[in-house]
Short mmCIF file of C-alpha atoms in Angstrom, two decimals:
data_model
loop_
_atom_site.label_atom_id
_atom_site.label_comp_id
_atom_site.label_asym_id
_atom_site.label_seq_id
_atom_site.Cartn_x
_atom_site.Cartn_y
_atom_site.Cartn_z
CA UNK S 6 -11.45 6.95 7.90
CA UNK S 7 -12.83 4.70 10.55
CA UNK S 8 -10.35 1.60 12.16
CA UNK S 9 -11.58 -1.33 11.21
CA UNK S 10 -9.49 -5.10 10.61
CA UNK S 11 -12.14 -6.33 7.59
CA UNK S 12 -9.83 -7.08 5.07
CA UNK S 13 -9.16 -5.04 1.83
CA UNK S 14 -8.06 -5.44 -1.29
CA UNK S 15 -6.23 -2.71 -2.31
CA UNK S 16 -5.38 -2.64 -6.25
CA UNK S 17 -2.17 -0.87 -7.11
CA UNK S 18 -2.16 1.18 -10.21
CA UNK S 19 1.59 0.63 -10.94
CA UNK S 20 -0.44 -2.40 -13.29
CA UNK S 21 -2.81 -0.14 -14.77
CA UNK S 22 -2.85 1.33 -18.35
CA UNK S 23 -0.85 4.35 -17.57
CA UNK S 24 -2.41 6.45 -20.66
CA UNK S 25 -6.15 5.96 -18.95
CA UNK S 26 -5.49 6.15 -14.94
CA UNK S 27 -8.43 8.21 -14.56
CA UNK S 28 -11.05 5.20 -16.24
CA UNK S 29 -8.92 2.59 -14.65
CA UNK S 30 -9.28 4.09 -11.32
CA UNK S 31 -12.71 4.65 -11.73
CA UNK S 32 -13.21 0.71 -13.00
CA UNK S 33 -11.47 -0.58 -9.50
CA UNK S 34 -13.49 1.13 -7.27
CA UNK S 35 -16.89 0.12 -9.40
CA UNK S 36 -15.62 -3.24 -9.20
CA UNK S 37 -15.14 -3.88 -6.03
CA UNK S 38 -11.91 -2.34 -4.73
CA UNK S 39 -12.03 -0.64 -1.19
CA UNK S 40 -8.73 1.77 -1.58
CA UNK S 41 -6.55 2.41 -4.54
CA UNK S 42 -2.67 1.78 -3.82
CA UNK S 43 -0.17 3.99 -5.44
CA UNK S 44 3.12 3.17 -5.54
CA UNK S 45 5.96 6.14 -5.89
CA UNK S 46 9.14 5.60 -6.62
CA UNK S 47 12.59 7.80 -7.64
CA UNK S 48 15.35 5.92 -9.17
CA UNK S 49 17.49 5.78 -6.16
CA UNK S 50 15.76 4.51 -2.92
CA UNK S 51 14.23 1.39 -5.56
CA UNK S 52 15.26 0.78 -9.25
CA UNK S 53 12.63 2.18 -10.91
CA UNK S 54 10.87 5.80 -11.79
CA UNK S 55 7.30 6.04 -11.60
CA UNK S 56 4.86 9.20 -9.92
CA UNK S 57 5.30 12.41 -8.26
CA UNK S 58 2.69 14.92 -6.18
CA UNK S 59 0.88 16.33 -9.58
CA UNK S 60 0.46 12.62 -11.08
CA UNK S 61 -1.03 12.47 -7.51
CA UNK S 62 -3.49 14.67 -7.47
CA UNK S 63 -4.75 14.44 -11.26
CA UNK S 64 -5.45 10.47 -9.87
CA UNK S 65 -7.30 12.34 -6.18
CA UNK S 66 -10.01 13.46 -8.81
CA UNK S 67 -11.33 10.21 -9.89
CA UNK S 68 -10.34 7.99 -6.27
CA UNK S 69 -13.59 8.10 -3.57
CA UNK S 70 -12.46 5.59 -1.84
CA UNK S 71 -8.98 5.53 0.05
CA UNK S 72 -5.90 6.85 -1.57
CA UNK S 73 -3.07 4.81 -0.16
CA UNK S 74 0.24 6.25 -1.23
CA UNK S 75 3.42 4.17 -0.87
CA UNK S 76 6.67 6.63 -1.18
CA UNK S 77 9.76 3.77 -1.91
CA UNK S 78 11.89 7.28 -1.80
CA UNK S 79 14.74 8.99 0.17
CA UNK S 80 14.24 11.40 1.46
CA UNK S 81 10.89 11.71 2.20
CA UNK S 82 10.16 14.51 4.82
CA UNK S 83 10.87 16.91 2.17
CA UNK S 84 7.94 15.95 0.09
CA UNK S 85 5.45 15.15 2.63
CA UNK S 86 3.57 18.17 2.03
CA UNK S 87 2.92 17.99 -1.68
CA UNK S 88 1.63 14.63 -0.99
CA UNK S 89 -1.05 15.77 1.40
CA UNK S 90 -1.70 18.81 -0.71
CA UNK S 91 -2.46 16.40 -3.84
CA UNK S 92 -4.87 14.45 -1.97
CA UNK S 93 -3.22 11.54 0.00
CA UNK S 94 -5.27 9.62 2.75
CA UNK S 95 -2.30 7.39 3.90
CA UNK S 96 1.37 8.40 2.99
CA UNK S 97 3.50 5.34 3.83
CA UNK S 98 7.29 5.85 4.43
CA UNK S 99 10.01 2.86 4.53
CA UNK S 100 11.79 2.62 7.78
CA UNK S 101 14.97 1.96 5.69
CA UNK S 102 15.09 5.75 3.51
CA UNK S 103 16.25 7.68 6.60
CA UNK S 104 17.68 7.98 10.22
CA UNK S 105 14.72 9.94 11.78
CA UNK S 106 11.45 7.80 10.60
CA UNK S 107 9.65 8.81 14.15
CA UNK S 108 10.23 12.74 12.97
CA UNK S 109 9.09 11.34 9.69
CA UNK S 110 5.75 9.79 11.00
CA UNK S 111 4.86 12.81 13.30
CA UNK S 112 5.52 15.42 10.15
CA UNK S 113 2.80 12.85 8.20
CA UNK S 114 -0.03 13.06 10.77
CA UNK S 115 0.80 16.95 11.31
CA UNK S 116 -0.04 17.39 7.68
CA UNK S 117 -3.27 15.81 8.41
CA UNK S 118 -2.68 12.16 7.02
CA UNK S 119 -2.58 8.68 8.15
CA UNK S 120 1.32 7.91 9.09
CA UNK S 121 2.63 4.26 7.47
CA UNK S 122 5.47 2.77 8.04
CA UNK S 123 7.03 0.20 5.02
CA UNK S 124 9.56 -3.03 5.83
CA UNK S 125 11.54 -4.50 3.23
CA UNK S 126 11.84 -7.90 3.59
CA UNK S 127 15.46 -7.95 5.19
CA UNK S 128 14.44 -5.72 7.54
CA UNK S 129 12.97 -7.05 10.62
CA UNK S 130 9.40 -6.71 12.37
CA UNK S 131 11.75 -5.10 15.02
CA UNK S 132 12.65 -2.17 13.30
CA UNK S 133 8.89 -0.47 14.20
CA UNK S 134 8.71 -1.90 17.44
CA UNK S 135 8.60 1.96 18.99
CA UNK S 136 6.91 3.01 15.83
CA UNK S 137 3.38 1.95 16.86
CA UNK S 138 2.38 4.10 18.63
CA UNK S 139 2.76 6.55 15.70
CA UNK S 140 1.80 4.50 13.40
CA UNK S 141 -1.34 3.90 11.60
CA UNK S 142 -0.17 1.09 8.88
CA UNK S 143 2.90 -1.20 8.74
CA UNK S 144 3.05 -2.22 5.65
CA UNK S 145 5.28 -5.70 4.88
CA UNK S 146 6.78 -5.87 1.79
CA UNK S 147 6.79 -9.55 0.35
CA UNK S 148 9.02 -8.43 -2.57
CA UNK S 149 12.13 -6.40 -2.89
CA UNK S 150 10.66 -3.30 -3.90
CA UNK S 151 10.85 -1.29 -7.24
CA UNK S 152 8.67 -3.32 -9.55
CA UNK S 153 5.73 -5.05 -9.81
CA UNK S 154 5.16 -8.32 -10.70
CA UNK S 155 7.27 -10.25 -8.49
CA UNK S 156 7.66 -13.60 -6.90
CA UNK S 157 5.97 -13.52 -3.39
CA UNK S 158 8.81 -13.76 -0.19
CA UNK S 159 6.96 -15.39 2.49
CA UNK S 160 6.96 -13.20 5.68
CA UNK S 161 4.61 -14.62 7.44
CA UNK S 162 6.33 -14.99 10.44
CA UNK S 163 7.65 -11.75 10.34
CA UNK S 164 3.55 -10.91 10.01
CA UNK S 165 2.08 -12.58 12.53
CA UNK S 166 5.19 -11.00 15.21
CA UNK S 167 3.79 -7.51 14.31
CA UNK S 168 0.10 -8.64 14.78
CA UNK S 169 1.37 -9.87 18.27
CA UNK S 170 3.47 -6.48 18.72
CA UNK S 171 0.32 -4.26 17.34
CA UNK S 172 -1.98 -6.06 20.28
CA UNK S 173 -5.08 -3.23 20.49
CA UNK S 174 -3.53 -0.73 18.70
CA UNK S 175 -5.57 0.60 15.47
CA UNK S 176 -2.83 -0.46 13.42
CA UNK S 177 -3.59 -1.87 9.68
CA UNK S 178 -1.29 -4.88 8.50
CA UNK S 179 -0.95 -4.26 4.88
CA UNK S 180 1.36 -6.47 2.47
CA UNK S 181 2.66 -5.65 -0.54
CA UNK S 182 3.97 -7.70 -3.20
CA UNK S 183 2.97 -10.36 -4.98
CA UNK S 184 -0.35 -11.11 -3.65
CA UNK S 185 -2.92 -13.82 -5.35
CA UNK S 186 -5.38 -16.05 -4.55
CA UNK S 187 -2.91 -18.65 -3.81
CA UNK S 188 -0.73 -16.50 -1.03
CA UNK S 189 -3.63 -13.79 0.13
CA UNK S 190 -5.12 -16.75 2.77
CA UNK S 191 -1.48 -16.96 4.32
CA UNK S 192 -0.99 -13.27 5.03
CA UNK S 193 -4.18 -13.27 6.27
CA UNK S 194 -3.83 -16.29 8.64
CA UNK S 195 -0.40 -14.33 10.02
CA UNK S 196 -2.50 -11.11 10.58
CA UNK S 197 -3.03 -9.27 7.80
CA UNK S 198 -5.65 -7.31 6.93
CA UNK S 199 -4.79 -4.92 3.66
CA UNK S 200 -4.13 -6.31 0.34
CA UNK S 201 -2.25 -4.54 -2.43
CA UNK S 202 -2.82 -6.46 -5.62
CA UNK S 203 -1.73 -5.02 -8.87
CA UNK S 204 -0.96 -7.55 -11.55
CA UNK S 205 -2.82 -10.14 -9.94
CA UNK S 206 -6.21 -7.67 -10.40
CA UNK S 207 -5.56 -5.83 -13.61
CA UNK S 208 -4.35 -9.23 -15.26
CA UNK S 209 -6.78 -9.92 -18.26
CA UNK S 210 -8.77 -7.01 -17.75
CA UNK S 211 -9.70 -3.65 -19.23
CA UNK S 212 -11.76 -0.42 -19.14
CA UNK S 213 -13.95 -1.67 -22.08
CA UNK S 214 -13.96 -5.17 -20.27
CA UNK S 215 -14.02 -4.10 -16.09
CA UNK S 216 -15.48 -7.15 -15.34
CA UNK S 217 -12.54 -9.28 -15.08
CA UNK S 218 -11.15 -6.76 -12.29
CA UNK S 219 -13.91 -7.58 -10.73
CA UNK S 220 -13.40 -11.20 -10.92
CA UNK S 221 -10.17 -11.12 -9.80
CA UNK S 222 -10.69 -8.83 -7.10
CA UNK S 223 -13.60 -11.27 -5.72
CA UNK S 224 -11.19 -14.37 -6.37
CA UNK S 225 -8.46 -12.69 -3.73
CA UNK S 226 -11.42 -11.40 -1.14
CA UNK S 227 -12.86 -14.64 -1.32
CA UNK S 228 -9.28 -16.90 -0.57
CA UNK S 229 -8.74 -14.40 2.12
CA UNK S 230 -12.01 -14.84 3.72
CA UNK S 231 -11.52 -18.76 3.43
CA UNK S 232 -8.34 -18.04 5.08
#
């Protein structure tokens, strides 16, 4: 994976049709989506239950772009491992799930992935200000995580202070959480320059109609590039 700061959408299957992830993946990617977002979750770091390392890797079949994988669990370093054996490009731990995140980051590159790092939104830019160095994301969540479909929190402050703390560095900006047309051009302003969309992409759309995806995923690249 080359560094580079074009921005891109990244569609999270948590809206997909969960009894066709392989054809919805598949639909994404031929319409337009540059990585494919997948959010994991266990009950007790976030309120809700959703994939684990074999759901993974059945999705690694059908994903040539990026597969971006988002664990909103504690603890993580025990599961790093089966992540990067089912297929994971980027594994993204939150700063919050546990006291050693810099052992955390270092166990994710050793296992031969790119290392994220996840804010909630109480949790300040801060918090990963010695973290960039090991870092190769920071993603900003602009909703409490644990479901989609949320109202956007606007962090854009707290954005554009870990553009200015990121400087050079070949650090991604990603933000997660209730991204649109109508917010994407203010992330991007503050500095961001990864997009996870999930409802706001599958909304309206199908495998037997794609096209809509499509639409929708032009609709965000297109307000962000206006941005």
């Amino acid at each position: 994976m080359a560094f580079d700061r074009s921005i891109k959408i990244a569609p999270s299957i948590l809206s997909a049709d969960f009894a066709d992830f392989g054809r919805e993946i598949r639909a994404i990617e031929d319409q337009g989506a540059d990585w494919v977002h997948v959010d994991v979750m266990d009950g007790h770091f976030v309120p809700n239950l959703t994939f684990g390392p074999p759901a993974v890797k059945a999705f690694r079949r059908h994903v040539t772009t990026v597969m971006d994988v988002h664990l909103m669990i504690a603890p993580v370093d025990p599961y790093i491992d089966a992540y990067a054996e089912a297929g994971a490009d980027i594994l993204t731990a939150h700063v919050e799930a546990g006291p050693h995140i810099h052992r955390t980051l270092q166990a994710i590159r050793g296992a031969g992935m790119k290392a994220g790092v996840a804010l909630n939104p109480g949790t300040p830019a801060e918090a990963v200000a010695h973290l960039l160095d090991l870092a190769d994301l920071v993603c900003v969540m602009t909703v409490n995580p644990g479901f989609g479909g949320q109202k956007f929190i606007d962090m854009t402050g707290k954005i554009a202070r870990l553009r200015e703390m990121i400087g050079d560095r070949p650090v991604h900006v990603e933000i997660d959480g209730g991204v649109d047309a109508q917010t994407a051009p203010l992330v991007v302003r503050a500095g961001a320059d990864v997009l996870v969309a999930g409802s706001a992409v599958f909304r309206g759309g199908s495998v037997d109609a794609p096209e809509v995806y499509g639409e929708n995923i032009r609709a965000i690249r297109a307000a962000a590039g206006a941005a």
